[in-house]
Short mmCIF file of N, CA and C in Angstrom, two decimals:
data_model
loop_
_atom_site.label_atom_id
_atom_site.label_comp_id
_atom_site.label_asym_id
_atom_site.label_seq_id
_atom_site.Cartn_x
_atom_site.Cartn_y
_atom_site.Cartn_z
N MET A 26 97.94 78.95 95.21
CA MET A 26 98.11 77.80 94.40
C MET A 26 97.36 77.93 93.10
N ILE A 27 97.86 77.41 92.02
CA ILE A 27 97.28 77.52 90.73
C ILE A 27 96.27 76.39 90.56
N ASN A 28 95.07 76.81 90.04
CA ASN A 28 94.00 75.83 89.84
C ASN A 28 93.85 75.48 88.35
N PHE A 29 94.63 74.50 87.92
CA PHE A 29 94.67 74.16 86.48
C PHE A 29 93.32 73.60 86.02
N ALA A 30 92.65 72.90 86.88
CA ALA A 30 91.37 72.29 86.52
C ALA A 30 90.36 73.42 86.19
N LYS A 31 90.37 74.46 86.97
CA LYS A 31 89.49 75.60 86.74
C LYS A 31 89.83 76.31 85.43
N ASP A 32 91.07 76.49 85.16
CA ASP A 32 91.55 77.13 83.92
C ASP A 32 91.09 76.29 82.72
N ILE A 33 91.32 74.98 82.83
CA ILE A 33 90.90 74.07 81.72
C ILE A 33 89.37 74.12 81.50
N GLU A 34 88.66 74.12 82.62
CA GLU A 34 87.19 74.20 82.54
C GLU A 34 86.74 75.49 81.87
N ASP A 35 87.38 76.62 82.24
CA ASP A 35 87.03 77.89 81.64
C ASP A 35 87.37 77.89 80.14
N MET A 36 88.50 77.30 79.75
CA MET A 36 88.86 77.25 78.38
C MET A 36 87.87 76.37 77.58
N GLU A 37 87.50 75.25 78.16
CA GLU A 37 86.56 74.41 77.48
C GLU A 37 85.20 75.12 77.29
N GLN A 38 84.76 75.82 78.34
CA GLN A 38 83.49 76.57 78.23
C GLN A 38 83.55 77.65 77.15
N LYS A 39 84.68 78.32 77.08
CA LYS A 39 84.87 79.37 76.05
C LYS A 39 84.85 78.72 74.65
N GLN A 40 85.48 77.54 74.53
CA GLN A 40 85.46 76.85 73.23
C GLN A 40 84.07 76.41 72.84
N ILE A 41 83.29 75.90 73.81
CA ILE A 41 81.91 75.51 73.58
C ILE A 41 81.10 76.71 73.12
N THR A 42 81.29 77.83 73.81
CA THR A 42 80.54 79.05 73.49
C THR A 42 80.92 79.53 72.08
N ALA A 43 82.22 79.47 71.80
CA ALA A 43 82.67 79.89 70.44
C ALA A 43 82.09 78.99 69.37
N ASN A 44 82.12 77.67 69.60
CA ASN A 44 81.54 76.74 68.68
C ASN A 44 80.02 76.99 68.43
N MET A 45 79.30 77.26 69.52
CA MET A 45 77.87 77.55 69.38
C MET A 45 77.68 78.84 68.56
N GLU A 46 78.46 79.84 68.83
CA GLU A 46 78.34 81.11 68.07
C GLU A 46 78.68 80.85 66.60
N GLN A 47 79.69 80.08 66.34
CA GLN A 47 80.05 79.77 64.94
C GLN A 47 78.93 79.01 64.23
N LYS A 48 78.29 78.08 64.94
CA LYS A 48 77.16 77.37 64.33
C LYS A 48 76.01 78.29 64.02
N GLN A 49 75.76 79.27 64.96
CA GLN A 49 74.70 80.23 64.68
C GLN A 49 75.01 81.10 63.48
N ILE A 50 76.27 81.54 63.36
CA ILE A 50 76.67 82.34 62.22
C ILE A 50 76.52 81.50 60.93
N THR A 51 76.98 80.26 60.97
CA THR A 51 76.88 79.39 59.82
C THR A 51 75.42 79.21 59.45
N ALA A 52 74.57 78.97 60.40
CA ALA A 52 73.14 78.82 60.12
C ALA A 52 72.54 80.11 59.53
N THR A 53 72.99 81.23 60.04
CA THR A 53 72.51 82.51 59.50
C THR A 53 72.97 82.68 58.03
N TYR A 54 74.22 82.30 57.77
CA TYR A 54 74.70 82.37 56.40
C TYR A 54 73.89 81.41 55.50
N ALA A 55 73.64 80.22 55.99
CA ALA A 55 72.85 79.27 55.22
C ALA A 55 71.46 79.80 54.89
N GLU A 56 70.87 80.44 55.88
CA GLU A 56 69.53 81.06 55.63
C GLU A 56 69.63 82.17 54.60
N ALA A 57 70.69 82.96 54.70
CA ALA A 57 70.92 84.09 53.75
C ALA A 57 71.10 83.52 52.34
N VAL A 58 71.93 82.48 52.22
CA VAL A 58 72.16 81.87 50.89
C VAL A 58 70.86 81.34 50.32
N LYS A 59 70.10 80.66 51.16
CA LYS A 59 68.81 80.10 50.70
C LYS A 59 67.91 81.24 50.21
N ALA A 60 67.79 82.31 50.98
CA ALA A 60 66.87 83.45 50.59
C ALA A 60 67.39 84.11 49.28
N ILE A 61 68.68 84.28 49.20
CA ILE A 61 69.24 84.93 48.01
C ILE A 61 69.06 84.01 46.79
N LYS A 62 69.32 82.75 46.97
CA LYS A 62 69.14 81.77 45.87
C LYS A 62 67.69 81.77 45.36
N GLU A 63 66.73 81.74 46.30
CA GLU A 63 65.30 81.75 45.94
C GLU A 63 65.00 83.05 45.15
N ALA A 64 65.52 84.17 45.62
CA ALA A 64 65.25 85.47 44.90
C ALA A 64 65.84 85.45 43.52
N ILE A 65 67.04 84.94 43.34
CA ILE A 65 67.66 84.85 42.02
C ILE A 65 66.88 83.98 41.10
N LEU A 66 66.48 82.77 41.58
CA LEU A 66 65.77 81.86 40.74
C LEU A 66 64.40 82.41 40.37
N GLU A 67 63.69 83.01 41.30
CA GLU A 67 62.41 83.60 41.01
C GLU A 67 62.53 84.75 40.00
N SER A 68 63.57 85.55 40.16
CA SER A 68 63.78 86.63 39.22
C SER A 68 64.09 86.12 37.79
N ARG A 69 64.90 85.09 37.70
CA ARG A 69 65.16 84.44 36.40
C ARG A 69 63.91 83.90 35.79
N TYR A 70 63.06 83.28 36.56
CA TYR A 70 61.79 82.74 36.06
C TYR A 70 60.90 83.85 35.55
N ARG A 71 60.77 84.94 36.32
CA ARG A 71 59.93 86.05 35.88
C ARG A 71 60.49 86.68 34.60
N ALA A 72 61.81 86.80 34.50
CA ALA A 72 62.43 87.39 33.32
C ALA A 72 62.16 86.50 32.11
N ALA A 73 62.30 85.19 32.26
CA ALA A 73 62.11 84.27 31.17
C ALA A 73 60.65 84.33 30.70
N ARG A 74 59.69 84.45 31.62
CA ARG A 74 58.28 84.52 31.27
C ARG A 74 58.03 85.80 30.47
N LEU A 75 58.62 86.89 30.92
CA LEU A 75 58.42 88.17 30.22
C LEU A 75 59.03 88.14 28.84
N VAL A 76 60.24 87.58 28.72
CA VAL A 76 60.87 87.45 27.42
C VAL A 76 60.03 86.61 26.47
N ASN A 77 59.57 85.47 26.96
CA ASN A 77 58.72 84.61 26.16
C ASN A 77 57.47 85.27 25.69
N LYS A 78 56.88 86.04 26.58
CA LYS A 78 55.65 86.77 26.26
C LYS A 78 55.93 87.84 25.17
N GLU A 79 57.02 88.54 25.25
CA GLU A 79 57.41 89.50 24.25
C GLU A 79 57.70 88.86 22.89
N VAL A 80 58.45 87.74 22.91
CA VAL A 80 58.78 87.07 21.67
C VAL A 80 57.54 86.53 21.00
N LEU A 81 56.66 85.98 21.78
CA LEU A 81 55.40 85.49 21.24
C LEU A 81 54.60 86.61 20.62
N ALA A 82 54.49 87.73 21.28
CA ALA A 82 53.79 88.90 20.73
C ALA A 82 54.43 89.40 19.44
N LEU A 83 55.78 89.40 19.40
CA LEU A 83 56.50 89.81 18.23
C LEU A 83 56.19 88.91 17.06
N TYR A 84 56.32 87.60 17.28
CA TYR A 84 56.08 86.62 16.20
C TYR A 84 54.60 86.72 15.72
N TYR A 85 53.70 86.90 16.63
CA TYR A 85 52.27 87.02 16.23
C TYR A 85 52.09 88.27 15.37
N ALA A 86 52.70 89.37 15.75
CA ALA A 86 52.55 90.62 14.96
C ALA A 86 53.20 90.49 13.60
N ILE A 87 54.38 89.86 13.55
CA ILE A 87 55.08 89.66 12.28
C ILE A 87 54.18 88.77 11.37
N GLY A 88 53.69 87.70 11.96
CA GLY A 88 52.80 86.82 11.15
C GLY A 88 51.58 87.54 10.63
N GLY A 89 50.99 88.39 11.45
CA GLY A 89 49.85 89.13 10.99
C GLY A 89 50.22 90.13 9.90
N TYR A 90 51.33 90.77 10.04
CA TYR A 90 51.79 91.70 9.03
C TYR A 90 52.05 91.05 7.67
N ILE A 91 52.75 89.91 7.75
CA ILE A 91 53.06 89.20 6.52
C ILE A 91 51.76 88.64 5.87
N SER A 92 50.88 88.14 6.69
CA SER A 92 49.61 87.61 6.20
C SER A 92 48.82 88.69 5.52
N ALA A 93 48.72 89.83 6.13
CA ALA A 93 47.91 90.95 5.56
C ALA A 93 48.52 91.38 4.23
N GLN A 94 49.84 91.50 4.19
CA GLN A 94 50.51 91.94 2.93
C GLN A 94 50.29 90.89 1.85
N SER A 95 50.36 89.64 2.19
CA SER A 95 50.20 88.56 1.21
C SER A 95 48.74 88.55 0.68
N ARG A 96 47.78 88.73 1.55
CA ARG A 96 46.37 88.75 1.12
C ARG A 96 46.08 89.94 0.22
N ALA A 97 46.78 91.02 0.45
CA ALA A 97 46.57 92.23 -0.37
C ALA A 97 47.27 92.04 -1.70
N ALA A 98 47.87 90.85 -1.94
CA ALA A 98 48.53 90.57 -3.23
C ALA A 98 49.69 91.52 -3.52
N ARG A 99 50.28 92.01 -2.49
CA ARG A 99 51.45 92.91 -2.65
C ARG A 99 52.72 92.11 -2.79
N TRP A 100 52.70 90.88 -2.21
CA TRP A 100 53.89 90.07 -2.21
C TRP A 100 53.60 88.76 -2.87
N GLY A 101 54.66 88.19 -3.39
CA GLY A 101 54.52 86.91 -4.10
C GLY A 101 54.64 85.73 -3.13
N SER A 102 54.76 84.51 -3.71
CA SER A 102 54.78 83.29 -2.89
C SER A 102 56.11 83.15 -2.16
N ASN A 103 57.15 83.79 -2.57
CA ASN A 103 58.48 83.67 -1.94
C ASN A 103 58.76 84.76 -0.92
N ALA A 104 57.73 85.43 -0.48
CA ALA A 104 57.85 86.62 0.40
C ALA A 104 58.65 86.25 1.68
N ILE A 105 58.30 85.14 2.32
CA ILE A 105 58.96 84.80 3.58
C ILE A 105 60.42 84.50 3.36
N GLY A 106 60.77 83.80 2.35
CA GLY A 106 62.17 83.51 2.03
C GLY A 106 62.97 84.76 1.76
N THR A 107 62.36 85.66 0.96
CA THR A 107 63.05 86.90 0.65
C THR A 107 63.26 87.75 1.91
N ILE A 108 62.20 87.85 2.68
CA ILE A 108 62.25 88.65 3.91
C ILE A 108 63.32 88.06 4.86
N SER A 109 63.34 86.74 4.95
CA SER A 109 64.35 86.06 5.80
C SER A 109 65.76 86.42 5.41
N GLU A 110 65.99 86.30 4.09
CA GLU A 110 67.36 86.62 3.59
C GLU A 110 67.71 88.07 3.88
N LEU A 111 66.78 89.00 3.62
CA LEU A 111 67.07 90.40 3.91
C LEU A 111 67.30 90.68 5.38
N LEU A 112 66.53 90.01 6.25
CA LEU A 112 66.75 90.19 7.67
C LEU A 112 68.12 89.70 8.08
N GLN A 113 68.53 88.56 7.54
CA GLN A 113 69.87 88.05 7.82
C GLN A 113 70.96 89.02 7.42
N GLN A 114 70.76 89.72 6.31
CA GLN A 114 71.76 90.72 5.87
C GLN A 114 71.76 91.92 6.81
N GLU A 115 70.56 92.33 7.23
CA GLU A 115 70.44 93.51 8.08
C GLU A 115 70.87 93.19 9.54
N LEU A 116 70.58 92.00 9.99
CA LEU A 116 70.90 91.59 11.36
C LEU A 116 71.62 90.26 11.35
N PRO A 117 72.94 90.28 11.05
CA PRO A 117 73.67 89.00 10.98
C PRO A 117 73.59 88.23 12.32
N GLY A 118 73.36 86.95 12.20
CA GLY A 118 73.28 86.13 13.43
C GLY A 118 71.86 86.05 13.96
N LEU A 119 70.93 86.73 13.39
CA LEU A 119 69.56 86.70 13.83
C LEU A 119 69.04 85.28 13.67
N ARG A 120 68.35 84.77 14.71
CA ARG A 120 67.83 83.41 14.67
C ARG A 120 66.32 83.45 14.74
N GLY A 121 65.71 82.42 14.17
CA GLY A 121 64.22 82.26 14.27
C GLY A 121 63.49 82.83 13.12
N PHE A 122 64.21 83.33 12.10
CA PHE A 122 63.53 83.93 10.91
C PHE A 122 64.07 83.31 9.66
N SER A 123 64.10 81.97 9.61
CA SER A 123 64.59 81.34 8.41
C SER A 123 63.46 81.10 7.43
N GLY A 124 63.74 81.08 6.15
CA GLY A 124 62.73 80.96 5.15
C GLY A 124 62.57 79.64 4.67
#
C-alpha cells in the first residue's frame, strides 16, 4: 500500500531543509556584501585622504615658490595672473589655478 502521508511529510521536510539552506546562503551573501562594501568605502576614504594630502603639499610648494620669486623681485605684481594664464594654455581644463 502506498503511504501518501509519509511521502508528503518527506517532501515537506526536504522543502524546509532547502529553505534553511537558502537562508544560510543568503545570509552568507549578505555578510560578503557587507564586508566588500566596507572594504570599498574604506579604500575610497584612504585614497581621498592621500589625494588631499598630495594636493595640499603641491599648493604649499607652489605658494612657496611664487613667494620666493616675488620676494627676489624677479616677478612683477601680476605674476599670479600671468602664471595662471600660461598654465591654462599648457594644461587646458586645469582647475584651481585661476588668477
